[in-house]
mmCIF file of C-alpha atoms and ligand atoms in Angstrom:
data_model
loop_
_atom_site.group_PDB
_atom_site.id
_atom_site.type_symbol
_atom_site.label_atom_id
_atom_site.label_comp_id
_atom_site.label_asym_id
_atom_site.label_seq_id
_atom_site.Cartn_x
_atom_site.Cartn_y
_atom_site.Cartn_z
ATOM 1 C CA UNK C 1 96.519 81.706 -34.993
ATOM 2 C CA UNK C 2 96.585 81.626 -31.823
ATOM 3 C CA UNK C 3 99.977 82.316 -29.481
ATOM 4 C CA UNK C 4 100.189 79.564 -26.819
ATOM 5 C CA UNK C 5 101.643 80.151 -22.730
ATOM 6 C CA UNK C 6 102.876 77.570 -20.719
ATOM 7 C CA UNK C 7 102.887 78.385 -16.912
ATOM 8 C CA UNK C 8 104.009 75.740 -14.558
ATOM 9 C CA UNK C 9 102.154 76.346 -10.987
ATOM 10 C CA UNK C 10 99.335 77.250 -13.478
ATOM 11 C CA UNK C 11 96.831 76.314 -9.951
ATOM 12 C CA UNK C 12 97.960 78.111 -7.812
ATOM 13 C CA UNK C 13 97.037 81.713 -7.388
ATOM 14 C CA UNK C 14 98.919 83.953 -9.809
ATOM 15 C CA UNK C 15 98.969 80.328 -12.269
ATOM 16 C CA UNK C 16 95.758 81.138 -12.067
ATOM 17 C CA UNK C 17 94.197 84.069 -12.630
ATOM 18 C CA UNK C 18 97.684 84.337 -15.195
ATOM 19 C CA UNK C 19 95.475 81.234 -17.014
ATOM 20 C CA UNK C 20 92.288 83.507 -16.875
ATOM 21 C CA UNK C 21 93.987 86.687 -18.514
ATOM 22 C CA UNK C 22 95.616 84.322 -21.215
ATOM 23 C CA UNK C 23 91.566 82.767 -22.034
ATOM 24 C CA UNK C 24 90.203 86.206 -22.006
ATOM 25 C CA UNK C 25 93.228 86.918 -24.998
ATOM 26 C CA UNK C 26 91.960 84.211 -26.758
ATOM 27 C CA UNK C 27 95.761 82.227 -25.756
ATOM 28 C CA UNK C 28 95.828 77.911 -26.301
ATOM 29 C CA UNK C 29 97.142 78.028 -21.688
ATOM 30 C CA UNK C 30 98.888 75.142 -21.344
ATOM 31 C CA UNK C 31 99.888 74.410 -17.697
ATOM 32 C CA UNK C 32 101.643 71.567 -15.294
ATOM 33 C CA UNK C 33 100.350 70.099 -12.532
ATOM 34 C CA UNK C 34 102.063 68.350 -9.006
ATOM 35 C CA UNK C 35 100.691 65.569 -8.443
ATOM 36 C CA UNK C 36 99.647 65.389 -4.940
ATOM 37 C CA UNK C 37 98.413 61.248 -3.938
ATOM 38 C CA UNK C 38 95.188 63.414 -2.409
ATOM 39 C CA UNK C 39 93.458 64.781 -6.087
ATOM 40 C CA UNK C 40 90.289 66.254 -3.885
ATOM 41 C CA UNK C 41 90.699 70.928 -4.782
ATOM 42 C CA UNK C 42 94.302 70.288 -6.535
ATOM 43 C CA UNK C 43 93.277 72.067 -9.777
ATOM 44 C CA UNK C 44 89.446 74.364 -7.580
ATOM 45 C CA UNK C 45 91.289 77.456 -8.344
ATOM 46 C CA UNK C 46 91.481 76.356 -12.455
ATOM 47 C CA UNK C 47 88.002 73.873 -12.813
ATOM 48 C CA UNK C 48 85.894 77.024 -14.238
ATOM 49 C CA UNK C 49 88.924 76.975 -17.032
ATOM 50 C CA UNK C 50 88.268 73.380 -18.003
ATOM 51 C CA UNK C 51 87.377 73.433 -21.251
ATOM 52 C CA UNK C 52 87.929 76.959 -22.207
ATOM 53 C CA UNK C 53 91.104 76.728 -23.560
ATOM 54 C CA UNK C 54 93.123 75.628 -20.645
ATOM 55 C CA UNK C 55 94.875 72.058 -20.488
ATOM 56 C CA UNK C 56 96.432 70.686 -17.781
ATOM 57 C CA UNK C 57 99.031 67.237 -17.300
ATOM 58 C CA UNK C 58 100.685 66.255 -14.893
ATOM 59 C CA UNK C 59 104.502 67.362 -14.040
ATOM 60 C CA UNK C 60 107.475 68.828 -11.991
ATOM 61 C CA UNK C 61 109.854 71.615 -12.022
ATOM 62 C CA UNK C 62 112.260 68.556 -11.704
ATOM 63 C CA UNK C 63 110.460 65.931 -13.796
ATOM 64 C CA UNK C 64 113.733 66.952 -16.746
ATOM 65 C CA UNK C 65 111.975 64.534 -19.588
ATOM 66 C CA UNK C 66 107.834 65.779 -19.155
ATOM 67 C CA UNK C 67 109.468 69.052 -18.415
ATOM 68 C CA UNK C 68 111.251 68.908 -22.044
ATOM 69 C CA UNK C 69 108.541 67.255 -24.172
ATOM 70 C CA UNK C 70 105.880 69.357 -22.958
ATOM 71 C CA UNK C 71 107.668 72.432 -24.757
ATOM 72 C CA UNK C 72 109.238 70.669 -27.292
ATOM 73 C CA UNK C 73 105.547 70.082 -28.118
ATOM 74 C CA UNK C 74 104.109 72.277 -27.472
ATOM 75 C CA UNK C 75 106.089 75.132 -28.914
ATOM 76 C CA UNK C 76 104.897 77.980 -26.913
ATOM 77 C CA UNK C 77 104.821 81.458 -27.146
ATOM 78 C CA UNK C 78 105.430 83.127 -23.613
ATOM 79 C CA UNK C 79 106.612 80.788 -21.057
ATOM 80 C CA UNK C 80 105.486 81.324 -17.653
ATOM 81 C CA UNK C 81 107.459 80.374 -14.370
ATOM 82 C CA UNK C 82 105.753 80.664 -11.623
ATOM 83 C CA UNK C 83 105.638 77.440 -9.942
ATOM 84 C CA UNK C 84 107.629 77.242 -6.698
ATOM 85 C CA UNK C 85 108.029 75.832 -2.872
ATOM 86 C CA UNK C 86 106.992 79.682 -1.700
ATOM 87 C CA UNK C 87 106.825 79.822 2.109
ATOM 88 C CA UNK C 88 109.254 81.726 3.112
ATOM 89 C CA UNK C 89 109.015 80.596 6.911
ATOM 90 C CA UNK C 90 108.165 77.078 5.361
ATOM 91 C CA UNK C 91 111.527 77.200 3.082
ATOM 92 C CA UNK C 92 113.440 77.502 6.727
ATOM 93 C CA UNK C 93 112.129 73.935 7.605
ATOM 94 C CA UNK C 94 112.328 72.347 3.948
ATOM 95 C CA UNK C 95 115.660 74.080 3.139
ATOM 96 C CA UNK C 96 116.980 71.172 0.371
ATOM 97 C CA UNK C 97 113.361 71.168 -0.917
ATOM 98 C CA UNK C 98 113.098 74.361 -1.401
ATOM 99 C CA UNK C 99 117.331 74.932 -3.413
ATOM 100 C CA UNK C 100 115.704 71.889 -5.158
ATOM 101 C CA UNK C 101 112.616 73.441 -6.544
ATOM 102 C CA UNK C 102 113.614 77.437 -6.659
ATOM 103 C CA UNK C 103 117.192 77.129 -7.812
ATOM 104 C CA UNK C 104 117.573 73.361 -9.832
ATOM 105 C CA UNK C 105 113.595 73.147 -11.037
ATOM 106 C CA UNK C 106 114.290 77.646 -12.309
ATOM 107 C CA UNK C 107 117.030 76.058 -14.190
ATOM 108 C CA UNK C 108 115.886 72.954 -15.766
ATOM 109 C CA UNK C 109 112.803 75.436 -17.172
ATOM 110 C CA UNK C 110 115.224 77.678 -18.586
ATOM 111 C CA UNK C 111 117.215 74.521 -19.805
ATOM 112 C CA UNK C 112 114.165 73.926 -21.528
ATOM 113 C CA UNK C 113 112.819 77.056 -23.203
ATOM 114 C CA UNK C 114 116.636 77.397 -24.757
ATOM 115 C CA UNK C 115 117.086 73.508 -26.726
ATOM 116 C CA UNK C 116 113.464 73.075 -27.611
ATOM 117 C CA UNK C 117 111.641 77.099 -28.266
ATOM 118 C CA UNK C 118 114.734 80.042 -28.350
ATOM 119 C CA UNK C 119 112.280 82.364 -30.081
ATOM 120 C CA UNK C 120 109.167 82.286 -26.665
ATOM 121 C CA UNK C 121 109.711 84.809 -24.487
ATOM 122 C CA UNK C 122 110.475 83.362 -20.436
ATOM 123 C CA UNK C 123 108.912 85.430 -17.181
ATOM 124 C CA UNK C 124 110.220 84.388 -14.114
ATOM 125 C CA UNK C 125 108.607 85.110 -10.466
ATOM 126 C CA UNK C 126 111.839 86.635 -9.337
ATOM 127 C CA UNK C 127 109.872 88.193 -5.473
ATOM 128 C CA UNK C 128 110.960 91.009 -2.973
ATOM 129 C CA UNK C 129 111.738 89.152 -0.970
ATOM 130 C CA UNK C 130 115.530 88.775 -2.334
ATOM 131 C CA UNK C 131 115.856 91.970 -1.561
ATOM 132 C CA UNK C 132 115.394 90.830 2.356
ATOM 133 C CA UNK C 133 116.580 93.601 4.850
ATOM 134 C CA UNK C 134 118.121 95.620 2.491
ATOM 135 C CA UNK C 135 116.358 99.174 2.070
ATOM 136 C CA UNK C 136 117.285 102.249 -0.314
ATOM 137 C CA UNK C 137 118.035 105.376 1.971
ATOM 138 C CA UNK C 138 114.415 107.252 1.010
ATOM 139 C CA UNK C 139 112.938 103.560 2.528
ATOM 140 C CA UNK C 140 112.010 101.704 -1.170
ATOM 141 C CA UNK C 141 113.064 98.877 -2.789
ATOM 142 C CA UNK C 142 113.197 98.661 -6.427
ATOM 143 C CA UNK C 143 115.673 97.331 -9.418
ATOM 144 C CA UNK C 144 119.011 99.037 -8.009
ATOM 145 C CA UNK C 145 118.839 98.024 -4.748
ATOM 146 C CA UNK C 146 121.703 95.502 -3.260
ATOM 147 C CA UNK C 147 120.385 91.737 -3.220
ATOM 148 C CA UNK C 148 120.630 90.836 0.578
ATOM 149 C CA UNK C 149 118.215 87.465 1.126
ATOM 150 C CA UNK C 150 117.756 86.408 4.499
ATOM 151 C CA UNK C 151 115.185 83.150 3.995
ATOM 152 C CA UNK C 152 116.108 79.789 1.289
ATOM 153 C CA UNK C 153 112.767 80.986 -0.083
ATOM 154 C CA UNK C 154 114.992 84.412 -0.936
ATOM 155 C CA UNK C 155 118.207 82.802 -1.519
ATOM 156 C CA UNK C 156 116.523 80.376 -4.773
ATOM 157 C CA UNK C 157 114.929 83.702 -6.010
ATOM 158 C CA UNK C 158 118.290 85.156 -6.140
ATOM 159 C CA UNK C 159 119.345 82.673 -8.243
ATOM 160 C CA UNK C 160 116.751 82.310 -10.575
ATOM 161 C CA UNK C 161 116.985 86.143 -11.340
ATOM 162 C CA UNK C 162 121.122 86.035 -12.290
ATOM 163 C CA UNK C 163 120.799 82.718 -13.668
ATOM 164 C CA UNK C 164 116.839 84.405 -16.455
ATOM 165 C CA UNK C 165 119.700 87.386 -17.056
ATOM 166 C CA UNK C 166 122.578 85.152 -17.477
ATOM 167 C CA UNK C 167 120.201 83.222 -20.024
ATOM 168 C CA UNK C 168 119.334 86.333 -21.729
ATOM 169 C CA UNK C 169 122.870 87.751 -21.662
ATOM 170 C CA UNK C 170 124.923 84.746 -23.059
ATOM 171 C CA UNK C 171 122.483 83.094 -25.174
ATOM 172 C CA UNK C 172 120.316 86.180 -25.950
ATOM 173 C CA UNK C 173 117.591 84.434 -25.157
ATOM 174 C CA UNK C 174 113.522 87.184 -23.656
ATOM 175 C CA UNK C 175 113.918 86.648 -20.775
ATOM 176 C CA UNK C 176 113.050 89.258 -17.724
ATOM 177 C CA UNK C 177 111.918 89.097 -14.037
ATOM 178 C CA UNK C 178 109.347 90.481 -12.507
ATOM 179 C CA UNK C 179 110.681 91.452 -8.953
ATOM 180 C CA UNK C 180 106.599 91.464 -7.122
ATOM 181 C CA UNK C 181 105.702 92.316 -3.437
ATOM 182 C CA UNK C 182 103.660 90.307 -1.259
ATOM 183 C CA UNK C 183 100.428 89.885 -3.518
ATOM 184 C CA UNK C 184 97.095 88.421 -2.083
ATOM 185 C CA UNK C 185 93.308 87.763 -2.712
ATOM 186 C CA UNK C 186 90.572 84.815 -1.808
ATOM 187 C CA UNK C 187 92.672 82.515 -3.760
ATOM 188 C CA UNK C 188 95.627 82.774 -2.066
ATOM 189 C CA UNK C 189 96.765 79.981 0.489
ATOM 190 C CA UNK C 190 95.713 79.869 3.819
ATOM 191 C CA UNK C 191 99.860 79.432 5.354
ATOM 192 C CA UNK C 192 100.028 82.741 5.170
ATOM 193 C CA UNK C 193 99.545 86.135 7.470
ATOM 194 C CA UNK C 194 96.856 88.014 5.065
ATOM 195 C CA UNK C 195 94.451 83.917 4.289
ATOM 196 C CA UNK C 196 95.052 82.789 7.707
ATOM 197 C CA UNK C 197 93.676 86.319 9.015
ATOM 198 C CA UNK C 198 90.948 86.690 6.940
ATOM 199 C CA UNK C 199 89.938 83.886 7.188
ATOM 200 C CA UNK C 200 90.407 83.814 11.230
ATOM 201 C CA UNK C 201 88.466 87.043 11.397
ATOM 202 C CA UNK C 202 85.590 85.668 8.939
ATOM 203 C CA UNK C 203 85.542 82.044 11.344
ATOM 204 C CA UNK C 204 86.041 83.897 14.732
ATOM 205 C CA UNK C 205 82.347 86.224 13.359
ATOM 206 C CA UNK C 206 80.757 82.919 12.103
ATOM 207 C CA UNK C 207 81.584 81.799 15.875
ATOM 208 C CA UNK C 208 84.138 78.159 13.947
ATOM 209 C CA UNK C 209 86.615 79.915 15.556
ATOM 210 C CA UNK C 210 87.893 81.829 19.348
ATOM 211 C CA UNK C 211 90.392 83.401 18.949
ATOM 212 C CA UNK C 212 93.587 84.630 16.162
ATOM 213 C CA UNK C 213 96.818 83.250 16.916
ATOM 214 C CA UNK C 214 99.850 85.661 14.554
ATOM 215 C CA UNK C 215 103.795 86.069 15.038
ATOM 216 C CA UNK C 216 105.365 89.512 14.151
ATOM 217 C CA UNK C 217 103.075 91.625 13.612
ATOM 218 C CA UNK C 218 105.249 95.064 13.697
ATOM 219 C CA UNK C 219 106.307 93.373 9.722
ATOM 220 C CA UNK C 220 105.829 95.925 7.628
ATOM 221 C CA UNK C 221 104.499 95.015 3.700
ATOM 222 C CA UNK C 222 103.550 96.299 0.360
ATOM 223 C CA UNK C 223 100.626 94.269 0.325
ATOM 224 C CA UNK C 224 98.624 94.166 -2.894
ATOM 225 C CA UNK C 225 95.758 92.526 -5.306
ATOM 226 C CA UNK C 226 97.463 88.785 -7.273
ATOM 227 C CA UNK C 227 94.973 90.044 -10.685
ATOM 228 C CA UNK C 228 96.504 93.340 -10.815
ATOM 229 C CA UNK C 229 99.935 91.974 -10.333
ATOM 230 C CA UNK C 230 99.828 89.364 -13.474
ATOM 231 C CA UNK C 231 98.637 91.716 -16.280
ATOM 232 C CA UNK C 232 101.830 93.114 -15.570
ATOM 233 C CA UNK C 233 103.909 90.061 -15.661
ATOM 234 C CA UNK C 234 101.508 89.731 -19.301
ATOM 235 C CA UNK C 235 102.820 93.304 -20.270
ATOM 236 C CA UNK C 236 106.846 92.052 -19.278
ATOM 237 C CA UNK C 237 106.186 89.456 -22.148
ATOM 238 C CA UNK C 238 105.483 92.015 -25.213
ATOM 239 C CA UNK C 239 107.623 94.622 -24.385
ATOM 240 C CA UNK C 240 110.405 95.183 -27.650
ATOM 241 C CA UNK C 241 112.969 94.137 -25.168
ATOM 242 C CA UNK C 242 112.846 91.827 -22.062
ATOM 243 C CA UNK C 243 113.461 93.308 -19.214
ATOM 244 C CA UNK C 244 113.628 92.957 -15.127
ATOM 245 C CA UNK C 245 110.599 95.169 -13.267
ATOM 246 C CA UNK C 246 109.507 95.913 -9.971
ATOM 247 C CA UNK C 247 105.577 95.646 -9.004
ATOM 248 C CA UNK C 248 103.520 96.878 -6.328
ATOM 249 C CA UNK C 249 102.098 99.405 -4.877
ATOM 250 C CA UNK C 250 103.940 101.641 -3.033
ATOM 251 C CA UNK C 251 102.265 101.851 0.377
ATOM 252 C CA UNK C 252 103.191 99.910 3.000
ATOM 253 C CA UNK C 253 100.844 98.777 6.356
ATOM 254 C CA UNK C 254 101.808 96.456 9.301
ATOM 255 C CA UNK C 255 101.201 92.814 9.942
ATOM 256 C CA UNK C 256 98.582 94.503 13.092
ATOM 257 C CA UNK C 257 97.516 97.039 10.642
ATOM 258 C CA UNK C 258 95.810 94.535 8.415
ATOM 259 C CA UNK C 259 94.488 92.254 11.051
ATOM 260 C CA UNK C 260 93.034 95.746 12.406
ATOM 261 C CA UNK C 261 91.593 96.362 8.806
ATOM 262 C CA UNK C 262 89.558 92.716 8.604
ATOM 263 C CA UNK C 263 87.980 92.388 12.449
ATOM 264 C CA UNK C 264 87.304 96.070 11.584
ATOM 265 C CA UNK C 265 85.775 95.131 8.294
ATOM 266 C CA UNK C 266 83.037 92.653 10.677
ATOM 267 C CA UNK C 267 82.862 95.024 12.816
ATOM 268 C CA UNK C 268 85.143 93.017 16.037
ATOM 269 C CA UNK C 269 87.824 95.350 17.656
ATOM 270 C CA UNK C 270 91.147 93.035 16.632
ATOM 271 C CA UNK C 271 92.638 93.435 19.975
ATOM 272 C CA UNK C 272 89.928 90.900 21.387
ATOM 273 C CA UNK C 273 91.142 87.734 19.349
ATOM 274 C CA UNK C 274 94.451 88.313 18.723
ATOM 275 C CA UNK C 275 97.344 86.744 19.920
ATOM 276 C CA UNK C 276 101.150 86.543 19.361
ATOM 277 C CA UNK C 277 102.114 83.041 19.404
ATOM 278 C CA UNK C 278 106.540 83.125 19.964
ATOM 279 C CA UNK C 279 107.093 79.749 18.567
ATOM 280 C CA UNK C 280 105.554 81.592 15.120
ATOM 281 C CA UNK C 281 108.204 84.230 15.268
ATOM 282 C CA UNK C 282 110.735 83.787 12.509
ATOM 283 C CA UNK C 283 114.521 82.944 12.912
ATOM 284 C CA UNK C 284 114.934 85.686 10.481
ATOM 285 C CA UNK C 285 112.610 88.298 9.532
ATOM 286 C CA UNK C 286 112.521 90.499 6.849
ATOM 287 C CA UNK C 287 110.914 94.052 8.630
ATOM 288 C CA UNK C 288 110.072 96.020 5.791
ATOM 289 C CA UNK C 289 109.579 96.286 2.153
ATOM 290 C CA UNK C 290 107.641 98.917 0.423
ATOM 291 C CA UNK C 291 107.956 98.998 -3.408
ATOM 292 C CA UNK C 292 108.993 101.832 -6.317
ATOM 293 C CA UNK C 293 107.680 100.307 -9.341
ATOM 294 C CA UNK C 294 108.458 103.657 -11.451
ATOM 295 C CA UNK C 295 110.230 101.105 -14.298
ATOM 296 C CA UNK C 296 107.084 99.768 -14.666
ATOM 297 C CA UNK C 297 104.782 102.765 -14.211
ATOM 298 C CA UNK C 298 107.736 104.645 -16.924
ATOM 299 C CA UNK C 299 107.429 101.472 -19.866
ATOM 300 C CA UNK C 300 104.833 99.148 -18.358
ATOM 301 C CA UNK C 301 102.317 101.930 -18.292
ATOM 302 C CA UNK C 302 101.652 99.050 -15.922
ATOM 303 C CA UNK C 303 99.937 100.286 -12.223
ATOM 304 C CA UNK C 304 97.908 97.982 -8.896
ATOM 305 C CA UNK C 305 93.869 98.966 -9.586
ATOM 306 C CA UNK C 306 92.666 97.941 -6.218
ATOM 307 C CA UNK C 307 93.513 99.210 -3.124
ATOM 308 C CA UNK C 308 94.629 97.165 0.118
ATOM 309 C CA UNK C 309 91.144 98.543 1.931
ATOM 310 C CA UNK C 310 89.561 96.444 -1.335
ATOM 311 C CA UNK C 311 91.689 94.012 -1.561
ATOM 312 C CA UNK C 312 91.126 93.468 2.283
ATOM 313 C CA UNK C 313 87.588 93.765 2.227
ATOM 314 C CA UNK C 314 87.252 91.439 -0.838
ATOM 315 C CA UNK C 315 89.278 88.630 1.525
ATOM 316 C CA UNK C 316 86.489 88.883 4.396
ATOM 317 C CA UNK C 317 83.829 88.455 2.341
ATOM 318 C CA UNK C 318 84.895 85.700 0.282
ATOM 319 C CA UNK C 319 85.682 83.856 3.203
ATOM 320 C CA UNK C 320 83.039 84.309 5.321
ATOM 321 C CA UNK C 321 80.889 82.349 2.345
ATOM 322 C CA UNK C 322 83.670 80.029 2.487
ATOM 323 C CA UNK C 323 82.629 79.724 6.995
ATOM 324 C CA UNK C 324 79.062 80.458 6.071
ATOM 325 C CA UNK C 325 79.030 77.293 3.354
ATOM 326 C CA UNK C 326 81.284 74.940 6.421
ATOM 327 C CA UNK C 327 83.406 74.575 3.666
ATOM 328 C CA UNK C 328 86.347 74.578 5.576
HETATM 329 O O1 LIG P 401 102.255 86.425 4.463
HETATM 330 P P1 LIG P 401 103.743 86.679 4.511
HETATM 331 O O2 LIG P 401 104.305 84.712 5.093
HETATM 332 O O3 LIG P 401 104.774 86.039 3.720
HETATM 333 P P2 LIG P 401 105.807 86.877 3.354
HETATM 334 O O4 LIG P 401 106.295 86.096 3.954
HETATM 335 O O5 LIG P 401 106.250 88.428 3.407
HETATM 336 O O6 LIG P 401 106.564 85.601 2.372
HETATM 337 C C1 LIG P 401 105.335 86.430 0.551
HETATM 338 O O7 LIG P 401 105.586 87.770 -0.430
HETATM 339 C C2 LIG P 401 106.634 87.393 -0.599
HETATM 340 C C3 LIG P 401 107.138 89.015 -1.658
HETATM 341 O O8 LIG P 401 108.344 89.142 -0.349
HETATM 342 C C4 LIG P 401 106.844 85.832 -1.592
HETATM 343 F F1 LIG P 401 108.483 86.189 -2.191
HETATM 344 C C5 LIG P 401 106.783 85.187 -1.456
HETATM 345 O O9 LIG P 401 106.676 84.067 -1.933
HETATM 346 C C6 LIG P 401 104.726 85.182 0.045
HETATM 347 O O10 LIG P 401 104.265 84.710 -1.375
HETATM 348 O O11 LIG P 401 104.407 86.754 6.413
HETATM 349 C C7 LIG P 401 104.360 87.827 6.020
HETATM 350 C C8 LIG P 401 104.605 88.501 7.418
HETATM 351 C C9 LIG P 401 106.107 87.740 7.635
HETATM 352 O O12 LIG P 401 106.585 88.687 8.385
HETATM 353 C C10 LIG P 401 105.808 87.381 8.612
HETATM 354 O O13 LIG P 401 106.352 87.106 9.897
HETATM 355 O O14 LIG P 401 103.668 88.591 8.022
HETATM 356 C C11 LIG P 401 104.539 87.735 9.533
HETATM 357 N N1 LIG P 401 103.583 86.915 9.985
HETATM 358 C C12 LIG P 401 103.041 87.030 11.918
HETATM 359 N N2 LIG P 401 102.389 86.233 12.043
HETATM 360 C C13 LIG P 401 102.541 85.451 9.939
HETATM 361 C C14 LIG P 401 102.132 85.269 11.153
HETATM 362 N N3 LIG P 401 102.798 84.982 9.156
HETATM 363 C C15 LIG P 401 102.326 83.841 8.817
HETATM 364 N N4 LIG P 401 102.834 82.743 7.093
HETATM 365 N N5 LIG P 401 101.910 82.803 9.362
HETATM 366 C C16 LIG P 401 101.848 83.848 10.958
HETATM 367 O O15 LIG P 401 100.789 83.270 11.528
#
């Protein structure tokens, strides 16, 4: 019999790559999509999976009855909770919505899981944002690094992380946390810095934009490719026991370096186009994220395959194609 997976956030960057991976592995894939009054492009990342064993329904992490009904009727073997208000800066503007969606929403999914299919395996999208400014002496963050979140988003992710551990321990559920560091792709939302840069570079190259406005270009991130990271999510649920894993590349670049590489890819000097906009600087910032993914490497046999250079180049190329077809 085919395995069944239930994904919240299936139409996002990670959800769409994960759905592709699971289709490839011959799963039946089910997902919920939040209804939006502007229906266009809602499912653009997963359009190509229609008719390939992927089914979606309208739902919401805050709509307990539909969550319960879907999980009860589908009886999934694996549940991936990826949906969230995932933008750190925006979580400072809409903290209550962020807490309801990310914290109470996760709790709703956990409860639906515990009450309706406790034999399933559960993945929670935890985040390196949980560490905040906390760094081990050697400059890395790992599973044992203390968590001191510096944003409402980070706080909700710490809540979710602890809840998953609590449900695992109290109810003996197979529930695991993936502590994922920043991961990007051509499917990344335009409001995150990587995509803002690569779409800006493409538009500037095509004469559609003159300047690129950014906030803090000194912060450093450990950027990987989302496609590599969904492999790690799946691997976590194939282990003998539930556990928590840091997923990253172990390499770090500044925002400035990302911009430099992206502009250089199209033969431009970033210094000629970059403008610092003080309004884009966050009230609180995470300066440095760098993953020690030794545990994942050892236990999951997972390693990132796509380099930073290929990630940036691939995103710029994809955005050049979009800019050429004027699909903005
Ligand atoms: O791309 P960002 O918005 O990602 P951020 O805040 O690191 O969060 C991402 O990674 C987390 C993992 O640690 C996830 F949990 C989270 O869901 C999300 O995927 O910003 C990256 C850096 C920040 O330091 C920010 O201040 O870029 C800086 N930045 C500078 N100018 C900007 C901009 N960020 C954005 N979004 N827009 C700018 O104009």
